[in-house]
Every structure is written in C-alpha cells, then in structure tokens.
PDB file of C-alpha atoms in Angstrom:
ATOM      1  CA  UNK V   1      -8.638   5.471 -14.106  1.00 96.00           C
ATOM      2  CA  UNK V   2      -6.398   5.681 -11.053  1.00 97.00           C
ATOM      3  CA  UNK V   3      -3.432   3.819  -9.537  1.00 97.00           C
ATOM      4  CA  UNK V   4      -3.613   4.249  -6.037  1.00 98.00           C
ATOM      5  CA  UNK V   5      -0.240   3.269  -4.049  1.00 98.00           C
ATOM      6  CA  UNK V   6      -0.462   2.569  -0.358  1.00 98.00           C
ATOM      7  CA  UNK V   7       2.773   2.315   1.925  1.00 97.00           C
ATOM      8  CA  UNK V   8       1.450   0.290   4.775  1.00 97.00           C
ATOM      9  CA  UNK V   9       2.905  -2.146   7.998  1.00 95.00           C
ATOM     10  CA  UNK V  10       2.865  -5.720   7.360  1.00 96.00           C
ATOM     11  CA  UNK V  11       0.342  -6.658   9.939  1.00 97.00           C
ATOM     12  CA  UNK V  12      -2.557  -4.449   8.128  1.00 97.00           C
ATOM     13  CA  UNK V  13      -2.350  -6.493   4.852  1.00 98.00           C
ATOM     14  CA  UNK V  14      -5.177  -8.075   5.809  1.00 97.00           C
ATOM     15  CA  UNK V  15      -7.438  -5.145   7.240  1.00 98.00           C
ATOM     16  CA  UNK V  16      -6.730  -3.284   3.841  1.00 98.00           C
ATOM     17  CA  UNK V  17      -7.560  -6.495   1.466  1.00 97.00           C
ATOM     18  CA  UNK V  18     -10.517  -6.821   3.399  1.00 97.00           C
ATOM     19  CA  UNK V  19     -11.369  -3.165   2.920  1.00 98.00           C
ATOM     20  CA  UNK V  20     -10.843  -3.145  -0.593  1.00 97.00           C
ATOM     21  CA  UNK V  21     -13.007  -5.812  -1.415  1.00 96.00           C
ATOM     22  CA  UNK V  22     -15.661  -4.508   0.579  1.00 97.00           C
ATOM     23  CA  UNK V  23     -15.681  -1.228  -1.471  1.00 97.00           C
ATOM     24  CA  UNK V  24     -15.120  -3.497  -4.928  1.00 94.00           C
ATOM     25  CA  UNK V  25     -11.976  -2.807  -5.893  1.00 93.00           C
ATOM     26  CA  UNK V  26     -10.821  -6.150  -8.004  1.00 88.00           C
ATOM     27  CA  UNK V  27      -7.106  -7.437  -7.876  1.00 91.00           C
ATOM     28  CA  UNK V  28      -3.833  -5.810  -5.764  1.00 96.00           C
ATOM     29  CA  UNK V  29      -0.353  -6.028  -5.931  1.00 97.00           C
ATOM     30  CA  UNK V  30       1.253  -6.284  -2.846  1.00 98.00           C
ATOM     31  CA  UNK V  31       5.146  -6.282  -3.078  1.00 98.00           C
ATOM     32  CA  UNK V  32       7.523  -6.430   0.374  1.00 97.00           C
ATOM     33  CA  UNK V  33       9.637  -2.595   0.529  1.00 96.00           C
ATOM     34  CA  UNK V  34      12.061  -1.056   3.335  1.00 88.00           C
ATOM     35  CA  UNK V  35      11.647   2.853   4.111  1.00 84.00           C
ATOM     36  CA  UNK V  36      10.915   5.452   6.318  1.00 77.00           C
ATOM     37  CA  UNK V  37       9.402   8.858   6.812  1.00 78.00           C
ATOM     38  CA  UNK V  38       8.828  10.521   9.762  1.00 73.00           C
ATOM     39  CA  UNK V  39       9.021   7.534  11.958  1.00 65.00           C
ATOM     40  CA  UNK V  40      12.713   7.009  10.897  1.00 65.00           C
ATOM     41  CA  UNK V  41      14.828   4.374  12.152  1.00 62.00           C
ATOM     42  CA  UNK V  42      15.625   2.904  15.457  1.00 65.00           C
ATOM     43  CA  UNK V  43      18.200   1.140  16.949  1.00 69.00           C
ATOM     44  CA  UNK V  44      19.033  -2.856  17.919  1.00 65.00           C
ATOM     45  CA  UNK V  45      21.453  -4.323  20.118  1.00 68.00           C
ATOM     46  CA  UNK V  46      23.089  -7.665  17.997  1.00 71.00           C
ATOM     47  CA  UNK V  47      25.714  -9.581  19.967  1.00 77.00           C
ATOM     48  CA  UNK V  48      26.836  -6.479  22.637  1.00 79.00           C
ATOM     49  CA  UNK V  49      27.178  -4.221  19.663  1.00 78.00           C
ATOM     50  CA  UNK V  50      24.175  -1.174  18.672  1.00 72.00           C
ATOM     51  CA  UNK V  51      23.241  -0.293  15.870  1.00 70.00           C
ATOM     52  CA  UNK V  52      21.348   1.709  13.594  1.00 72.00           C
ATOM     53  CA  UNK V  53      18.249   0.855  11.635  1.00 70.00           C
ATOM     54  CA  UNK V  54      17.522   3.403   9.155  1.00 74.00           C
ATOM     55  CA  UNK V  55      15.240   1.289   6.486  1.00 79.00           C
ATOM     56  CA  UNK V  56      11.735  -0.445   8.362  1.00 83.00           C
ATOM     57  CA  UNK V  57       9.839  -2.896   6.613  1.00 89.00           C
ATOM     58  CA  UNK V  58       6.839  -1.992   5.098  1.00 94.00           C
ATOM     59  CA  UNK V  59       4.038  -3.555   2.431  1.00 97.00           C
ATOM     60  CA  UNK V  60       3.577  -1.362  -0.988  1.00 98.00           C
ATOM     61  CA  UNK V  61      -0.291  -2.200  -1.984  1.00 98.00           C
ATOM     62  CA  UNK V  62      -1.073  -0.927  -5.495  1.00 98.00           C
ATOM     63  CA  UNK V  63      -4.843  -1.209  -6.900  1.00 97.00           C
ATOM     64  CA  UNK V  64      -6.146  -0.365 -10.553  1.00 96.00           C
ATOM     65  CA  UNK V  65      -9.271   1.797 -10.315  1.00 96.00           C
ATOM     66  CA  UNK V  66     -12.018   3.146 -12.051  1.00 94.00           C
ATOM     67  CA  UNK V  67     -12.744   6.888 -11.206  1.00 95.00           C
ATOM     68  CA  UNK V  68     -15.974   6.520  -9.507  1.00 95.00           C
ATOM     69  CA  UNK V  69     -13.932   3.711  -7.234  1.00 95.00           C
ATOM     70  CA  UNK V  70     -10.990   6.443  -6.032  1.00 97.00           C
ATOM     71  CA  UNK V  71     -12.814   7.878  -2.781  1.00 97.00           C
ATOM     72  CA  UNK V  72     -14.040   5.131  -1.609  1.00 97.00           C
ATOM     73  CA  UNK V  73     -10.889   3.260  -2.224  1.00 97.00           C
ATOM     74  CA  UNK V  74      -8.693   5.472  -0.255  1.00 98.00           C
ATOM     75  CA  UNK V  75     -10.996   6.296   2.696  1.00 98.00           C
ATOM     76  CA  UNK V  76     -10.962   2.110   2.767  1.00 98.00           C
ATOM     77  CA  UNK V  77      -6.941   2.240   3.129  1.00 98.00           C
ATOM     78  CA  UNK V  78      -7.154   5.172   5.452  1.00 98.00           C
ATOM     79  CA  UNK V  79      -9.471   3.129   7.685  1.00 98.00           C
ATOM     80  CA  UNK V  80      -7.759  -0.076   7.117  1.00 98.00           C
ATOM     81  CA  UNK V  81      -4.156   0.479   7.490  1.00 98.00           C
ATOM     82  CA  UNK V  82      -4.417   3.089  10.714  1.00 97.00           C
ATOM     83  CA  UNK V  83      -3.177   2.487  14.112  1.00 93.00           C
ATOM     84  CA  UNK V  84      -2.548   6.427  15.185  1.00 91.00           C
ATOM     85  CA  UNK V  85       0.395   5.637  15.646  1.00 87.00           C
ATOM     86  CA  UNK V  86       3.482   6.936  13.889  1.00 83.00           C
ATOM     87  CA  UNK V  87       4.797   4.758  10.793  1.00 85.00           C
ATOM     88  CA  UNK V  88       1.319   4.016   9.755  1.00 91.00           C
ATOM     89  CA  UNK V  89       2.362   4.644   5.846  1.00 93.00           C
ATOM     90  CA  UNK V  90       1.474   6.876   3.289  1.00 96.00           C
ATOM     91  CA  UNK V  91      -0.824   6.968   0.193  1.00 98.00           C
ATOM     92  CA  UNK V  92      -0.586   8.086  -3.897  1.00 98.00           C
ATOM     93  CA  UNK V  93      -2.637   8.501  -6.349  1.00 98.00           C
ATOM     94  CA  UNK V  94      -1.789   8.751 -10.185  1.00 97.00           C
ATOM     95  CA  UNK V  95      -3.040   8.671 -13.046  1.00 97.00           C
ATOM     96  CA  UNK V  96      -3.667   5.730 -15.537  1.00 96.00           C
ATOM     97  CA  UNK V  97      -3.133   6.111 -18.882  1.00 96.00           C
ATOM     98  CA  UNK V  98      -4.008   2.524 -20.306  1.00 95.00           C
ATOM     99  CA  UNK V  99      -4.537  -0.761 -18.726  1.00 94.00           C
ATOM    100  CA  UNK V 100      -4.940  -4.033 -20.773  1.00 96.00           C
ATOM    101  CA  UNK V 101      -5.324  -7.557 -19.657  1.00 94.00           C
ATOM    102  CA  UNK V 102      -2.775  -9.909 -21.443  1.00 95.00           C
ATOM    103  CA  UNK V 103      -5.744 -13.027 -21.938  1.00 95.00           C
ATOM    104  CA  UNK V 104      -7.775 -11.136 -23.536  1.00 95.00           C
ATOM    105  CA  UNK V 105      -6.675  -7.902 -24.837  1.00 94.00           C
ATOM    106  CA  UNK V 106      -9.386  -5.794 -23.161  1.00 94.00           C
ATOM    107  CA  UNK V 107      -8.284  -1.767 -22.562  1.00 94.00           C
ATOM    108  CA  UNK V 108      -9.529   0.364 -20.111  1.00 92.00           C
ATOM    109  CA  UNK V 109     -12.057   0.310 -17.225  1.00 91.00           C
ATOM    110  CA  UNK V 110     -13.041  -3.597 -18.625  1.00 91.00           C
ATOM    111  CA  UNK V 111      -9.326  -4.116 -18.223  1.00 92.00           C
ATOM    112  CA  UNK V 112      -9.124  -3.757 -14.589  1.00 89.00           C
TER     113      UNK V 112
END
C-alpha cells in the first residue's frame, strides 16, 4: 500500500477528484495548506503600502492505495492538477505500513 500526497491549486480540486475516481481510487483527504516552491511569492499593494507574499495557497490531497492502484493514481493527478504553468504543485509517494477502518476493524488493502 501507498500514500500518495499531492500539493495542488485550489481550482483543480475538482479535475483531480474526478480523476481519481475514474481510475478507482476510494476516499481523499483534502486539507487547505500555504507554501511555495519554485513559484515563490509575489507581491500586493494593500492601502498604498507593498508587500510581500511569501506563503500561496494551495490544496494537500492525500489518497490510500493499493499497489496495483499507484501508477495509475499519479498519472491521474499529473493529468488532473496541470496547467503548464508554474505553481502547479508537487507529488509524494510513501509507504503504508497499516491502515484500519475504525467501524469495523478491517487491516490492510480491505481497509482502504
């Protein structure tokens, strides 16, 4: 089993939910972050004054996987979340030790 992480912009939630239920991946965690990477900040003009804007907001997805899902998952995200433009967001894979749903105690692959 894998956990595959995707850093993503806001506006391609949908794209990459859509994605990853095409390919079967079941359930996501989507949680709001601030970063950057290459892209790095920009800067705003607020009442005469500029300043700096070092952390952009971005959308951490996080998917459960079985092994013979991984591939498929990521080229979905890849597909999904691009715009060719800079800032599009990054993904990670790890491994996963042990997953177990709470109701009914299942382990493993079942769990996810």
């Amino acid at each position: 089993m894998k956990l595959i992480t995707a850093v993503i912009k806001p506006f391609k939630l949908d794209d990459v939910r859509e994605a990853l239920t095409e390919v079967g991946a079941q359930g996501i965690t989507v949680t709001e972050v601030k970063g950057f990477g290459r892209q790095k900040g920009h800067t705003e003009l607020y009442r005469g004054a500029e300043y700096v804007v070092d952390f952009l907001p971005k959308l951490k997805v996080e998917v459960g996987v079985a092994d013979d899902l991984v591939e498929r998952v990521i080229e979905a995200v890849s597909r999904a979340a691009n715009t060719g433009k800079v800032g599009d967001g990054k993904i990670f894979m790890y491994d996963l030790e042990k997953a177990i749903r709470i109701r009914t105690g299942e382990s493993g692959p079942e769990a996810l």
